Backbone as a printed PyTorch tensor [residue, N CA C, xyz], in Angstrom:
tensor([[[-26.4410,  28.8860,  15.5380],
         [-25.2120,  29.5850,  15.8440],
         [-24.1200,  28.6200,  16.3140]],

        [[-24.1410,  27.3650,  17.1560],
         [-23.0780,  26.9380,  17.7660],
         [-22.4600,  25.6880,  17.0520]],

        [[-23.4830,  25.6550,  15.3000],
         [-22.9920,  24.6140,  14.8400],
         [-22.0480,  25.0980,  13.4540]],

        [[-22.0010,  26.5020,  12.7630],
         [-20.8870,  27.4580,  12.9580],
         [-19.8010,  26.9420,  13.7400]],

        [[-19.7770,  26.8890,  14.7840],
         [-18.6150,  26.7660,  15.5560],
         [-17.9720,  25.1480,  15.8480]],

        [[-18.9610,  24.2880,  15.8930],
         [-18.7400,  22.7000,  15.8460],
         [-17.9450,  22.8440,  14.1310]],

        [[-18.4150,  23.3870,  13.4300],
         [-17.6830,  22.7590,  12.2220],
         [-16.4970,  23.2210,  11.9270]],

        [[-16.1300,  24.4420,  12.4980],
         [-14.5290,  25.1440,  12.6620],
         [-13.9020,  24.0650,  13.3230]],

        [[-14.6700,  23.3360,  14.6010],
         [-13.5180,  22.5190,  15.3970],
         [-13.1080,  20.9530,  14.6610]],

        [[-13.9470,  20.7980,  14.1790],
         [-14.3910,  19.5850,  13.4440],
         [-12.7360,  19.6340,  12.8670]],

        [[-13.2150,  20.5100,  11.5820],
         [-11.8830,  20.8950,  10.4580],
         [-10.2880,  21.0060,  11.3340]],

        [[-10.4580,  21.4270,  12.4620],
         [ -9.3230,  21.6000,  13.1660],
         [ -8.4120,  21.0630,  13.6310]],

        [[ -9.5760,  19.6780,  14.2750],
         [ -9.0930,  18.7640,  14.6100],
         [ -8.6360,  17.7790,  13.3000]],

        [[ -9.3150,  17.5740,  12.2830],
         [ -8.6220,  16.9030,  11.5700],
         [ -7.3930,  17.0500,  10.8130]],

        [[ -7.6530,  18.8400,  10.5710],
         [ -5.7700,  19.0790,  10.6680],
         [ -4.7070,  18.9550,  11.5800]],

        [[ -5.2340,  18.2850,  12.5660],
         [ -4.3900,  18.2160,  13.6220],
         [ -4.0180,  17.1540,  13.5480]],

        [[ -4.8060,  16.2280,  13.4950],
         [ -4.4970,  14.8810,  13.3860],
         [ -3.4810,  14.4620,  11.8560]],

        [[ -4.4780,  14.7820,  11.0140],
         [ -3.4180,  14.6900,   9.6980],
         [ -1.9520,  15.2480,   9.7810]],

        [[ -1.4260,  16.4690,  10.6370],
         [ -0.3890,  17.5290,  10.6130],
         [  0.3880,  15.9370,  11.7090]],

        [[ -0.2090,  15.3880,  12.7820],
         [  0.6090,  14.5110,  13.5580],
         [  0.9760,  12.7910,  12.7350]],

        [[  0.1520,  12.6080,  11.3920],
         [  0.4760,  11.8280,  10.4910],
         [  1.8900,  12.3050,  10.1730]],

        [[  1.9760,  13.6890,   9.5760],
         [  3.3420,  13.5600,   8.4360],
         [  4.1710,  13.9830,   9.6950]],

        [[  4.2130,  14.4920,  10.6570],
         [  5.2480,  14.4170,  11.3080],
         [  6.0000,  13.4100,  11.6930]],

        [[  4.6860,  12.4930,  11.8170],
         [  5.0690,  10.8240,  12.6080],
         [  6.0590,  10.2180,  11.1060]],

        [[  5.4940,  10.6930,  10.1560],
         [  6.4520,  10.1690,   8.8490],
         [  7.4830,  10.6120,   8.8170]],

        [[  7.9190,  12.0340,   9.1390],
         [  8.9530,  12.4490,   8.7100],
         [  9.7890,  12.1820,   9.7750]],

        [[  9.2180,  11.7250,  10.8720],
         [ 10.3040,  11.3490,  12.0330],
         [ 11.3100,   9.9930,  11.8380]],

        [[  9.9450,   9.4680,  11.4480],
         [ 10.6150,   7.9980,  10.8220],
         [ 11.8310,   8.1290,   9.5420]],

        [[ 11.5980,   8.6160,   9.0900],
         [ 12.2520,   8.9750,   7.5400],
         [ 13.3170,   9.8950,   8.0480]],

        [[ 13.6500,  10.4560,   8.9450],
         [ 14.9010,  11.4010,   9.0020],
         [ 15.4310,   9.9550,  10.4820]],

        [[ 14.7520,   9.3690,  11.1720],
         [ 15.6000,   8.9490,  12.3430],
         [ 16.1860,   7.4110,  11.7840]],

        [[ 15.4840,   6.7580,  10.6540],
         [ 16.0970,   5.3600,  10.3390],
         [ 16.7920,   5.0740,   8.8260]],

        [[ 17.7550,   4.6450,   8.5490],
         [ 18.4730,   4.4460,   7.4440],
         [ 17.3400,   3.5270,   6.6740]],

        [[ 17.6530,   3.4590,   5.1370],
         [ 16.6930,   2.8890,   4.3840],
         [ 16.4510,   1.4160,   4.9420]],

        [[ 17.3590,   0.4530,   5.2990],
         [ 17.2520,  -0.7530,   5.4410],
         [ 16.2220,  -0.6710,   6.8890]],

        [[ 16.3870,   0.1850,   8.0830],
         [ 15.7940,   0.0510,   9.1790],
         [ 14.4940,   0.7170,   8.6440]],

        [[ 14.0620,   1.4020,   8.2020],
         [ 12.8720,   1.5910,   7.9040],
         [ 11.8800,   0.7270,   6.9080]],

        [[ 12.8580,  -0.1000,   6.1280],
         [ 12.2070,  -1.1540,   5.5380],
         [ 11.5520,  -2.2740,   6.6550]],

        [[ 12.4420,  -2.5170,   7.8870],
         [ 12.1190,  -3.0990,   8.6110],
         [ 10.8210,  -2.6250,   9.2770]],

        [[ 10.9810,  -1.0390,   9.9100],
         [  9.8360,  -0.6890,  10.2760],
         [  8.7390,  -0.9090,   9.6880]],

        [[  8.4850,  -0.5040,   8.3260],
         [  7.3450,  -0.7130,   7.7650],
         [  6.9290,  -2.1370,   7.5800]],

        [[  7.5920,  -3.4450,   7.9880],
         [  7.2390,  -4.5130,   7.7310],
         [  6.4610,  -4.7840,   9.5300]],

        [[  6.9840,  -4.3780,  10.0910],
         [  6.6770,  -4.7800,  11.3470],
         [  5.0520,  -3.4900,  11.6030]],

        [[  5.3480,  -2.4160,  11.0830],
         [  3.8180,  -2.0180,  11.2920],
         [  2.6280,  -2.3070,  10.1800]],

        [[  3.2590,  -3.0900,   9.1690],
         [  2.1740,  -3.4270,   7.8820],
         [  1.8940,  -5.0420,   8.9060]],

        [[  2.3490,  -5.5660,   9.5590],
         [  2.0380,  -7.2970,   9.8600],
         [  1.4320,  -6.7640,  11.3650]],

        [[  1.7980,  -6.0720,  11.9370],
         [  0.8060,  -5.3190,  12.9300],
         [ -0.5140,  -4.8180,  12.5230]],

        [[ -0.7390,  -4.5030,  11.7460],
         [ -2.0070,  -3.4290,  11.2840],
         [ -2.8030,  -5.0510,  10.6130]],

        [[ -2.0120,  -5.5730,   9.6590],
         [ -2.6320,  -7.1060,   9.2490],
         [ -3.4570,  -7.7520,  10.2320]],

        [[ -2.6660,  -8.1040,  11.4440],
         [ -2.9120,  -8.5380,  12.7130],
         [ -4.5060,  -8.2870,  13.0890]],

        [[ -4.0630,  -6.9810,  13.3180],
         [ -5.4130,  -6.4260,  14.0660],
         [ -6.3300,  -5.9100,  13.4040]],

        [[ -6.1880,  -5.4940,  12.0530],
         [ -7.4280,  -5.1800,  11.0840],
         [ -7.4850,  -5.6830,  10.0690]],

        [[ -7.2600,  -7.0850,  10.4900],
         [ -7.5240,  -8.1450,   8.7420],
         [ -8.2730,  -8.0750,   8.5070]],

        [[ -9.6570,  -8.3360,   9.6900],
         [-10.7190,  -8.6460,   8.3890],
         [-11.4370,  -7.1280,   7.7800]],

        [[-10.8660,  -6.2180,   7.9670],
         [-11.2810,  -4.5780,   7.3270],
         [-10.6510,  -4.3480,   6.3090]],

        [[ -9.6910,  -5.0720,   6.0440],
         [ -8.4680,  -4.8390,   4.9510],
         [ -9.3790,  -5.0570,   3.4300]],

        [[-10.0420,  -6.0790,   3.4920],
         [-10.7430,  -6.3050,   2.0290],
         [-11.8450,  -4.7060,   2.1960]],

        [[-12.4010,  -4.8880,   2.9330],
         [-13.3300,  -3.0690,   3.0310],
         [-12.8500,  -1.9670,   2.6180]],

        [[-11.6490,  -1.9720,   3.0260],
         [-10.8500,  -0.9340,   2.0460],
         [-10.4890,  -0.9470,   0.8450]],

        [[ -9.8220,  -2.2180,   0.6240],
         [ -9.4180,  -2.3160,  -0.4890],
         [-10.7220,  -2.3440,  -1.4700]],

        [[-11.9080,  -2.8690,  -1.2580],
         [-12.8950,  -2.2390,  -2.1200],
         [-13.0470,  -1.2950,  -2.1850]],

        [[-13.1440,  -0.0900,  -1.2200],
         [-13.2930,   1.2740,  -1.3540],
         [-12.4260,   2.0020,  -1.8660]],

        [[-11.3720,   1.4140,  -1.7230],
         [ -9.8090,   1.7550,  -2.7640],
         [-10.4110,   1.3320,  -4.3180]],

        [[-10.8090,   0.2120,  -4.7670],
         [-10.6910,  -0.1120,  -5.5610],
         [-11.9090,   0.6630,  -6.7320]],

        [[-13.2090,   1.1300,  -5.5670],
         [-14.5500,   1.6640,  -6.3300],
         [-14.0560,   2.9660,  -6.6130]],

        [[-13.4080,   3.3780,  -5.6770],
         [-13.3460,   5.2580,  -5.8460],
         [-11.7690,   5.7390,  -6.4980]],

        [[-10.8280,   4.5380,  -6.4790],
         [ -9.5500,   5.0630,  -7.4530],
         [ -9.7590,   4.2230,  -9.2050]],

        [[-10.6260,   3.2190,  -9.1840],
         [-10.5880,   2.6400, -10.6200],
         [ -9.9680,   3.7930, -11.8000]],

        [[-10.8690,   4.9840, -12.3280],
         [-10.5600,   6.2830, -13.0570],
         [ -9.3950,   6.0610, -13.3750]],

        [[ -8.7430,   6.4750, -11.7470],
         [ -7.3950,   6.9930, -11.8760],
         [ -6.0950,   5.4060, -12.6090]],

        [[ -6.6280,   4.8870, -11.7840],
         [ -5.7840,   3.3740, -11.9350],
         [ -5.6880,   2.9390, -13.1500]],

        [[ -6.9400,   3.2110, -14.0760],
         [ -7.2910,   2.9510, -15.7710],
         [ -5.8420,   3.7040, -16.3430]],

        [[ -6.5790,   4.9860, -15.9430],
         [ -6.2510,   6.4140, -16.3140],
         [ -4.4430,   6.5910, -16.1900]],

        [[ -4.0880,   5.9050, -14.9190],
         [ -2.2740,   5.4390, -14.9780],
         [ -1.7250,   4.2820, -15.4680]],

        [[ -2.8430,   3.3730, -15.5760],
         [ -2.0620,   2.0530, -16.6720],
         [ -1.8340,   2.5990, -17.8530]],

        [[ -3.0060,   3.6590, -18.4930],
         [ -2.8970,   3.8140, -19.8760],
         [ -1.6180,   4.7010, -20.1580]],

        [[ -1.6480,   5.4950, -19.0500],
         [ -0.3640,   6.3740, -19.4080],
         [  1.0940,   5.4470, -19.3770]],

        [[  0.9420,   4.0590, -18.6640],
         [  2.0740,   3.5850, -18.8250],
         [  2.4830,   2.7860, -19.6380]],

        [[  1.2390,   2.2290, -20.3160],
         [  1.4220,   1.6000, -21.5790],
         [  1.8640,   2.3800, -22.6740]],

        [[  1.2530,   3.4750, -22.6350],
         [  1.5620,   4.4490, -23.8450],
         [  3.4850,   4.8310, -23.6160]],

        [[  3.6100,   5.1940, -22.4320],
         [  5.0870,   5.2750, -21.9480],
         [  5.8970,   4.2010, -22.7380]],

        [[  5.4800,   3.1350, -22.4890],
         [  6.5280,   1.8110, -23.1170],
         [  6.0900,   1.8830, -24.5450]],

        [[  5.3660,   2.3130, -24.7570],
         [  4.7770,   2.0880, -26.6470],
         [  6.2190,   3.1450, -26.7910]],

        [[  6.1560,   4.3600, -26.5670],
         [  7.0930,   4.8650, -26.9280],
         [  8.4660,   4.8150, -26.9470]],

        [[  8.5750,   3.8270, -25.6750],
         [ 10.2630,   3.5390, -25.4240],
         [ 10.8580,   2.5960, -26.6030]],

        [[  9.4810,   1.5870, -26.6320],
         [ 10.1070,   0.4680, -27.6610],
         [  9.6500,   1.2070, -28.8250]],

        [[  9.7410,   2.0090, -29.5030],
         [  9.5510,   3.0500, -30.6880],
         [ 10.2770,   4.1280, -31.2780]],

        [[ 10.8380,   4.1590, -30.2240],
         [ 12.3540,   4.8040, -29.9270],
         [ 13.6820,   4.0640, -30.2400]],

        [[ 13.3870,   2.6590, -29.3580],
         [ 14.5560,   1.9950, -30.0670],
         [ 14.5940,   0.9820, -31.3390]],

        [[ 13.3970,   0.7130, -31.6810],
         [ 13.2780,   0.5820, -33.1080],
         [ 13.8440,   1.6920, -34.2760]],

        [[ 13.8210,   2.9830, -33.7740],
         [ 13.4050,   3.8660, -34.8970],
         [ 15.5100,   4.4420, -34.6990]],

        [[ 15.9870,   4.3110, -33.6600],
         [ 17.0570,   4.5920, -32.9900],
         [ 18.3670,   3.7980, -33.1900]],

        [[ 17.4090,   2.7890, -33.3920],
         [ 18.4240,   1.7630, -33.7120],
         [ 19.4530,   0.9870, -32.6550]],

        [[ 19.2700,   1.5240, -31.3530],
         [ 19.6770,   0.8410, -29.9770],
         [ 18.9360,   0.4520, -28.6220]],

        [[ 19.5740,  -0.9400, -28.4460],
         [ 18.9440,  -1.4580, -27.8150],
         [ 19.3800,  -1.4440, -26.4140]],

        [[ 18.4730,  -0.7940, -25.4380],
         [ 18.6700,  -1.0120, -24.1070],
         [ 18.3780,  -1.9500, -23.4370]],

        [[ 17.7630,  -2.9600, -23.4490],
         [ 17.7130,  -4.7910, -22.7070],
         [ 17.0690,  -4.1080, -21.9120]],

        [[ 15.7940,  -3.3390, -21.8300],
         [ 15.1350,  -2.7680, -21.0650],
         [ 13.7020,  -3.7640, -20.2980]],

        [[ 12.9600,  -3.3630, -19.7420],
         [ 11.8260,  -4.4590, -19.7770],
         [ 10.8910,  -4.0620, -20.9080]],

        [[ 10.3580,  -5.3010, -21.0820],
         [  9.6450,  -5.7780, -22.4540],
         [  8.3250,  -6.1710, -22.2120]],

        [[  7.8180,  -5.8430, -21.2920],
         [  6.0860,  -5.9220, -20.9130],
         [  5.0120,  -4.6490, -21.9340]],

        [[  3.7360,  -4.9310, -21.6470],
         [  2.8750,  -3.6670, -22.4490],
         [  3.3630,  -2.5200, -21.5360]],

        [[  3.3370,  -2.8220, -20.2520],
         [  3.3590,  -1.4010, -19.1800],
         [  5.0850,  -1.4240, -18.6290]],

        [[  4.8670,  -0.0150, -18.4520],
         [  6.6300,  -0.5230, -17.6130],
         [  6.8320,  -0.8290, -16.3410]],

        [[  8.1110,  -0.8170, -15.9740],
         [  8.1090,  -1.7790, -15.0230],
         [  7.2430,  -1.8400, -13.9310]],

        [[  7.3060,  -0.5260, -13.3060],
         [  6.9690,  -0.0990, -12.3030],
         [  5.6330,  -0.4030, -12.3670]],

        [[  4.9860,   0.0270, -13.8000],
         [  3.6320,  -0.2690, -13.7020],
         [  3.4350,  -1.9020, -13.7370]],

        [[  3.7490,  -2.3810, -14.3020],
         [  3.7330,  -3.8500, -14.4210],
         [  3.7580,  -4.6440, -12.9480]],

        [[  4.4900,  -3.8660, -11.9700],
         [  4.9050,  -4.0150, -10.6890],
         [  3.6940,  -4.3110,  -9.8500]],

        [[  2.9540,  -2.9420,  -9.9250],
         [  1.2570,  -2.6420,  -9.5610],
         [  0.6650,  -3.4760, -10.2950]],

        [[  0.4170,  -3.7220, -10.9750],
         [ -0.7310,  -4.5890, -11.8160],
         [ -0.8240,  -5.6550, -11.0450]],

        [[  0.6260,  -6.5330, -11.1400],
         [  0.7020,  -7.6610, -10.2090],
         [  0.3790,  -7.8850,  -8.8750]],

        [[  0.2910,  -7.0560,  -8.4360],
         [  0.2420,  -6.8110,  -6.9920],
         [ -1.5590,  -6.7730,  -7.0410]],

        [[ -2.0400,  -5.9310,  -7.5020],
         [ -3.8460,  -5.6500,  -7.7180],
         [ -4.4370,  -7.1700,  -8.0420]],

        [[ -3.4170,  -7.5360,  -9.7620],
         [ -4.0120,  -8.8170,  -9.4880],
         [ -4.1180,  -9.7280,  -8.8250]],

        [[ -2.7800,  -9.3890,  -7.8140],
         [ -2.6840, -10.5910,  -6.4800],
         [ -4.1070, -10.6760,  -5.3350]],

        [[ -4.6050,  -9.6180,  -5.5350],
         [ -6.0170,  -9.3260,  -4.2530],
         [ -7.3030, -10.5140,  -4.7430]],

        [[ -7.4900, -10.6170,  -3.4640],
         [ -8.6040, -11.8310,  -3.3570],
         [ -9.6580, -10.7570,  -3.9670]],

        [[ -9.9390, -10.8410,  -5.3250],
         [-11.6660,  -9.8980,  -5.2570],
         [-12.7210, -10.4410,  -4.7010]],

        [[-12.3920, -11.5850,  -5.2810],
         [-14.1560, -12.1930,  -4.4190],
         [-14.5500, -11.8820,  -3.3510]],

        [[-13.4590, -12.0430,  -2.1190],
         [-13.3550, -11.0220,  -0.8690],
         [-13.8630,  -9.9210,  -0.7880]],

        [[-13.2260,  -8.7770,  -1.8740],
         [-13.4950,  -7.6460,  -1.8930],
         [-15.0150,  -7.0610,  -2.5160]]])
């Protein structure tokens, strides 16, 4: 009977906690202009570095085992994205001086960044 009731609080608390995440976001995001919040986030990403470097590769493996799917699964959609852009302006006959990678930019952006991670670490 009272473990019924441990698991209501369980759930409760973690909406609680999660509900004081996006608030803490949205506080940030309505109280600092884009440039000061760029700042913020540099000063709590080299804080969090600081104090949980060496956990950072732990995650990022666990990032890396349990999102792969998806990560495949959004390169391909972004390659296919640019297959079509440059297919468009072949077939269109105008040229936008757009980027010229397999993926677009954005994706191309991520890639670089993934490939930047120490795996061996991870």
């Amino acid at each position: 009977q009272m473990s019924g009731i441990g698991s209501g609080i369980v759930t409760a608390i973690m909406l609680i906690v999660f509900t004081l995440f996006l608030v803490a976001g949205i506080m940030i995001t309505v109280s600092f202009n884009g440039r000061e919040r760029s700042a913020q986030a540099a000063t709590i990403t080299r804080k969090l570095e600081e104090k949980y470097g060496s956990f950072l590769d732990i995650g990022k493996g666990i990032f890396i085992t349990t999102c792969m799917p998806g990560i495949i699964l959004y390169l391909a959609i972004s390659a296919i994205n640019q297959f079509i852009r440059r297919q468009r302006e072949i077939y269109l006959g105008h040229v936008t001086g757009g980027h010229r990678g397999w993926l677009t930019r954005v994706g191309s952006d991520q890639y670089a960044y993934f490939k930047s991670w120490n795996r061996t670490a991870v």
